[in-house]
Amino acid sequence: MTDTTGKTRISLLGLGAMGTALARTWLAAGHPLTVWNRTAAKAAALAGEGAAVAASPAEAVAAGDLVVLCLLDDASVGQALDGVDLAGRDLVNLTTGTPAEGRSRAAWAEARGARFVDAGIMAVPPMIGVPESGGYVFYSGSREAFEAHRAALEVPAGARFVGTDPGFAALHDVALLSAMSGLFAGMTHAYALVRDEKVDMEGFAGLLTEWLAAMAPFYVASGGAASEDANLEMQAAGNRTLLRTAAEQGVGSELLDPYFRLMDRQVAAGEPDAVALLRHPADGA
Ligand code: FVH
């Protein structure tokens, strides 16, 4: 449903760093916006920019055809919406959660008469409303609700619908964030190796970015499995060189150790597929 200008009436619950960035893009695009935040003072600036401020979550939910949640975690969603009438509402939950939380929150919302779409934001606040930043949001759950509000949802960032399973947005989100954590761990270790040496750090940053971009397709092509070009024994010997270098440079190996332990298990089991092994944790892991 839209107002007389053809714009969706949006209610946004949660005005942290991300919620505030989202709010500004919808206001700039001319959407009638109602906001609510637990700490009311955070709504003052947006009120000055044209947002209506709701006194309670119930008031905010009642005001929007599209109700967007951007809160800390799934528990805060439950707390904010406790006892609120959701019948006939379309809820889009941009709060980061697990796949199981997405599924149970969908069942919870549907039992209260709402359509529910879960989401995972692949962007940081400065990327919101900046199409060229490459930021986007994964959505999953009610396809009908997503399609009904696609135009409004595409205002802050690109929208990628990944299925009707409400857990899929979180699954994609968390999988990519987990990959990023490993990437950042490796980069942290690399910087620790070189930073106190007379290395051109600007040049090194370029080399690092270039190398990681070149190697990622190899992983994707093989699914991470060992191959004739990169057999397990060769990789294990290479790992020992990495560890000896860390020791020489006075750098801790705590970021590398867990991955290398998995590779040691691969060698011991003669298992080329690291993913298969990881799905069967070692005793005590
Ligand atoms: N900021 C980022 O870079 C990331 C990018 C990827 C996606 N995340 C997720 O977005 C959700 C919100 O993140 P945020 O950056 O806005 O977070 P904060 O600035 O810390 O704001 C948190 C808001 O949640 C409210 N809140 C917390 N607990 C409760 C509760 N029990 N009941 C109601 N509201 C609650 C908090 O209110 P207040 O502290 O101002 O009163 C803020 O509005 C998040 O899931 C990220 O993982 C952002």
PDB file of C-alpha atoms in Angstrom, residues 111-229:
ATOM      1  CA  ALA A 111       1.419 -16.720  13.843  1.00  0.00           C
ATOM      2  CA  ARG A 112       0.552 -13.081  14.631  1.00  0.00           C
ATOM      3  CA  GLY A 113      -0.872 -12.478  11.141  1.00  0.00           C
ATOM      4  CA  ALA A 114       2.117 -10.700   9.588  1.00  0.00           C
ATOM      5  CA  ARG A 115       4.079 -11.421   6.430  1.00  0.00           C
ATOM      6  CA  PHE A 116       7.785 -11.717   7.242  1.00  0.00           C
ATOM      7  CA  VAL A 117      10.999 -11.196   5.315  1.00  0.00           C
ATOM      8  CA  ASP A 118      14.347 -11.699   7.008  1.00  0.00           C
ATOM      9  CA  ALA A 119      17.445  -9.919   5.764  1.00  0.00           C
ATOM     10  CA  GLY A 120      21.209  -9.645   6.074  1.00  0.00           C
ATOM     11  CA  ILE A 121      22.917  -6.366   5.288  1.00  0.00           C
ATOM     12  CA  MET A 122      26.114  -6.660   3.268  1.00  0.00           C
ATOM     13  CA  ALA A 123      27.180  -3.068   3.815  1.00  0.00           C
ATOM     14  CA  VAL A 124      28.365  -0.677   6.499  1.00  0.00           C
ATOM     15  CA  PRO A 125      26.548   2.624   7.169  1.00  0.00           C
ATOM     16  CA  PRO A 126      28.688   4.809   4.842  1.00  0.00           C
ATOM     17  CA  MET A 127      27.725   2.477   1.949  1.00  0.00           C
ATOM     18  CA  ILE A 128      23.989   3.008   2.481  1.00  0.00           C
ATOM     19  CA  GLY A 129      22.421   5.165  -0.224  1.00  0.00           C
ATOM     20  CA  VAL A 130      25.616   4.972  -2.299  1.00  0.00           C
ATOM     21  CA  PRO A 131      24.859   2.576  -5.195  1.00  0.00           C
ATOM     22  CA  GLU A 132      28.448   2.571  -6.465  1.00  0.00           C
ATOM     23  CA  SER A 133      29.692   1.268  -3.083  1.00  0.00           C
ATOM     24  CA  GLY A 134      28.605  -2.260  -3.989  1.00  0.00           C
ATOM     25  CA  GLY A 135      26.587  -2.665  -0.793  1.00  0.00           C
ATOM     26  CA  TYR A 136      23.455  -4.793  -0.920  1.00  0.00           C
ATOM     27  CA  VAL A 137      21.041  -6.714   1.290  1.00  0.00           C
ATOM     28  CA  PHE A 138      20.083 -10.401   1.209  1.00  0.00           C
ATOM     29  CA  TYR A 139      16.353 -11.060   1.682  1.00  0.00           C
ATOM     30  CA  SER A 140      14.442 -14.313   2.205  1.00  0.00           C
ATOM     31  CA  GLY A 141      11.006 -15.399   3.399  1.00  0.00           C
ATOM     32  CA  SER A 142       7.714 -14.132   2.008  1.00  0.00           C
ATOM     33  CA  ARG A 143       8.303 -13.520  -1.704  1.00  0.00           C
ATOM     34  CA  GLU A 144       4.972 -11.678  -1.935  1.00  0.00           C
ATOM     35  CA  ALA A 145       5.926  -9.210   0.786  1.00  0.00           C
ATOM     36  CA  PHE A 146       9.385  -8.735  -0.706  1.00  0.00           C
ATOM     37  CA  GLU A 147       7.994  -8.040  -4.189  1.00  0.00           C
ATOM     38  CA  ALA A 148       5.334  -5.704  -2.785  1.00  0.00           C
ATOM     39  CA  HIS A 149       8.060  -3.556  -1.203  1.00  0.00           C
ATOM     40  CA  ARG A 150      11.001  -4.168  -3.529  1.00  0.00           C
ATOM     41  CA  ALA A 151      11.102  -0.567  -4.801  1.00  0.00           C
ATOM     42  CA  ALA A 152      11.297   0.873  -1.276  1.00  0.00           C
ATOM     43  CA  LEU A 153      13.810  -1.755  -0.162  1.00  0.00           C
ATOM     44  CA  GLU A 154      16.091  -0.926  -3.088  1.00  0.00           C
ATOM     45  CA  VAL A 155      16.377   2.717  -2.020  1.00  0.00           C
ATOM     46  CA  PRO A 156      19.150   2.249   0.587  1.00  0.00           C
ATOM     47  CA  ALA A 157      21.049  -0.588  -1.137  1.00  0.00           C
ATOM     48  CA  GLY A 158      20.695  -3.301  -3.771  1.00  0.00           C
ATOM     49  CA  ALA A 159      18.266  -6.124  -2.938  1.00  0.00           C
ATOM     50  CA  ARG A 160      18.985  -9.842  -3.506  1.00  0.00           C
ATOM     51  CA  PHE A 161      16.178 -12.275  -2.745  1.00  0.00           C
ATOM     52  CA  VAL A 162      17.723 -15.679  -1.961  1.00  0.00           C
ATOM     53  CA  GLY A 163      14.665 -17.851  -1.348  1.00  0.00           C
ATOM     54  CA  THR A 164      11.461 -18.430   0.532  1.00  0.00           C
ATOM     55  CA  ASP A 165      13.247 -20.194   3.401  1.00  0.00           C
ATOM     56  CA  PRO A 166      13.370 -17.347   5.949  1.00  0.00           C
ATOM     57  CA  GLY A 167      16.695 -18.684   7.237  1.00  0.00           C
ATOM     58  CA  PHE A 168      18.474 -18.209   3.924  1.00  0.00           C
ATOM     59  CA  ALA A 169      19.202 -14.490   4.170  1.00  0.00           C
ATOM     60  CA  ALA A 170      21.006 -15.022   7.484  1.00  0.00           C
ATOM     61  CA  LEU A 171      22.732 -18.113   6.131  1.00  0.00           C
ATOM     62  CA  HIS A 172      24.154 -16.184   3.163  1.00  0.00           C
ATOM     63  CA  ASP A 173      24.963 -13.177   5.360  1.00  0.00           C
ATOM     64  CA  VAL A 174      26.770 -15.182   8.025  1.00  0.00           C
ATOM     65  CA  ALA A 175      28.610 -17.343   5.484  1.00  0.00           C
ATOM     66  CA  LEU A 176      30.027 -14.245   3.784  1.00  0.00           C
ATOM     67  CA  LEU A 177      30.820 -12.574   7.106  1.00  0.00           C
ATOM     68  CA  SER A 178      32.572 -15.754   8.276  1.00  0.00           C
ATOM     69  CA  ALA A 179      34.691 -15.760   5.106  1.00  0.00           C
ATOM     70  CA  MET A 180      35.503 -12.114   5.768  1.00  0.00           C
ATOM     71  CA  SER A 181      36.618 -12.983   9.317  1.00  0.00           C
ATOM     72  CA  GLY A 182      39.091 -15.536   7.963  1.00  0.00           C
ATOM     73  CA  LEU A 183      40.284 -13.021   5.389  1.00  0.00           C
ATOM     74  CA  PHE A 184      40.802 -10.343   8.019  1.00  0.00           C
ATOM     75  CA  ALA A 185      42.611 -12.863  10.257  1.00  0.00           C
ATOM     76  CA  GLY A 186      45.013 -13.683   7.437  1.00  0.00           C
ATOM     77  CA  MET A 187      45.561 -10.011   6.646  1.00  0.00           C
ATOM     78  CA  THR A 188      46.211  -9.236  10.315  1.00  0.00           C
ATOM     79  CA  HIS A 189      48.861 -11.970  10.401  1.00  0.00           C
ATOM     80  CA  ALA A 190      50.426 -10.689   7.159  1.00  0.00           C
ATOM     81  CA  TYR A 191      50.640  -7.137   8.514  1.00  0.00           C
ATOM     82  CA  ALA A 192      52.199  -8.430  11.741  1.00  0.00           C
ATOM     83  CA  LEU A 193      54.937 -10.139   9.691  1.00  0.00           C
ATOM     84  CA  VAL A 194      55.947  -7.067   7.702  1.00  0.00           C
ATOM     85  CA  ARG A 195      54.944  -3.919   9.558  1.00  0.00           C
ATOM     86  CA  ASP A 196      58.063  -3.487  11.665  1.00  0.00           C
ATOM     87  CA  GLU A 197      60.369  -4.182   8.727  1.00  0.00           C
ATOM     88  CA  LYS A 198      61.504  -1.595   6.176  1.00  0.00           C
ATOM     89  CA  VAL A 199      58.697  -2.620   3.845  1.00  0.00           C
ATOM     90  CA  ASP A 200      56.822  -0.121   1.678  1.00  0.00           C
ATOM     91  CA  MET A 201      53.453  -0.567   3.372  1.00  0.00           C
ATOM     92  CA  GLU A 202      51.483   1.186   0.669  1.00  0.00           C
ATOM     93  CA  GLY A 203      52.972  -1.083  -1.952  1.00  0.00           C
ATOM     94  CA  PHE A 204      52.408  -4.079   0.306  1.00  0.00           C
ATOM     95  CA  ALA A 205      48.730  -3.208   0.697  1.00  0.00           C
ATOM     96  CA  GLY A 206      48.368  -3.254  -3.092  1.00  0.00           C
ATOM     97  CA  LEU A 207      50.157  -6.607  -3.357  1.00  0.00           C
ATOM     98  CA  LEU A 208      47.932  -8.102  -0.681  1.00  0.00           C
ATOM     99  CA  THR A 209      44.704  -6.959  -2.328  1.00  0.00           C
ATOM    100  CA  GLU A 210      45.870  -8.150  -5.737  1.00  0.00           C
ATOM    101  CA  TRP A 211      46.971 -11.576  -4.418  1.00  0.00           C
ATOM    102  CA  LEU A 212      43.756 -12.275  -2.545  1.00  0.00           C
ATOM    103  CA  ALA A 213      41.645 -11.268  -5.551  1.00  0.00           C
ATOM    104  CA  ALA A 214      43.717 -13.577  -7.790  1.00  0.00           C
ATOM    105  CA  MET A 215      43.485 -16.559  -5.411  1.00  0.00           C
ATOM    106  CA  ALA A 216      39.792 -16.458  -4.507  1.00  0.00           C
ATOM    107  CA  PRO A 217      38.681 -17.891  -7.893  1.00  0.00           C
ATOM    108  CA  PHE A 218      41.018 -20.873  -7.400  1.00  0.00           C
ATOM    109  CA  TYR A 219      39.313 -21.699  -4.125  1.00  0.00           C
ATOM    110  CA  VAL A 220      35.864 -21.328  -5.668  1.00  0.00           C
ATOM    111  CA  ALA A 221      36.792 -23.538  -8.641  1.00  0.00           C
ATOM    112  CA  SER A 222      38.070 -26.374  -6.436  1.00  0.00           C
ATOM    113  CA  GLY A 223      35.708 -25.919  -3.492  1.00  0.00           C
ATOM    114  CA  GLY A 224      38.845 -25.742  -1.379  1.00  0.00           C
ATOM    115  CA  ALA A 225      39.748 -29.353  -2.135  1.00  0.00           C
ATOM    116  CA  ALA A 226      43.354 -30.413  -2.555  1.00  0.00           C
ATOM    117  CA  SER A 227      44.361 -31.201  -6.134  1.00  0.00           C
ATOM    118  CA  GLU A 228      47.336 -32.459  -8.128  1.00  0.00           C
ATOM    119  CA  ASP A 229      48.462 -28.842  -8.450  1.00  0.00           C
TER     120      ASP A 229
END
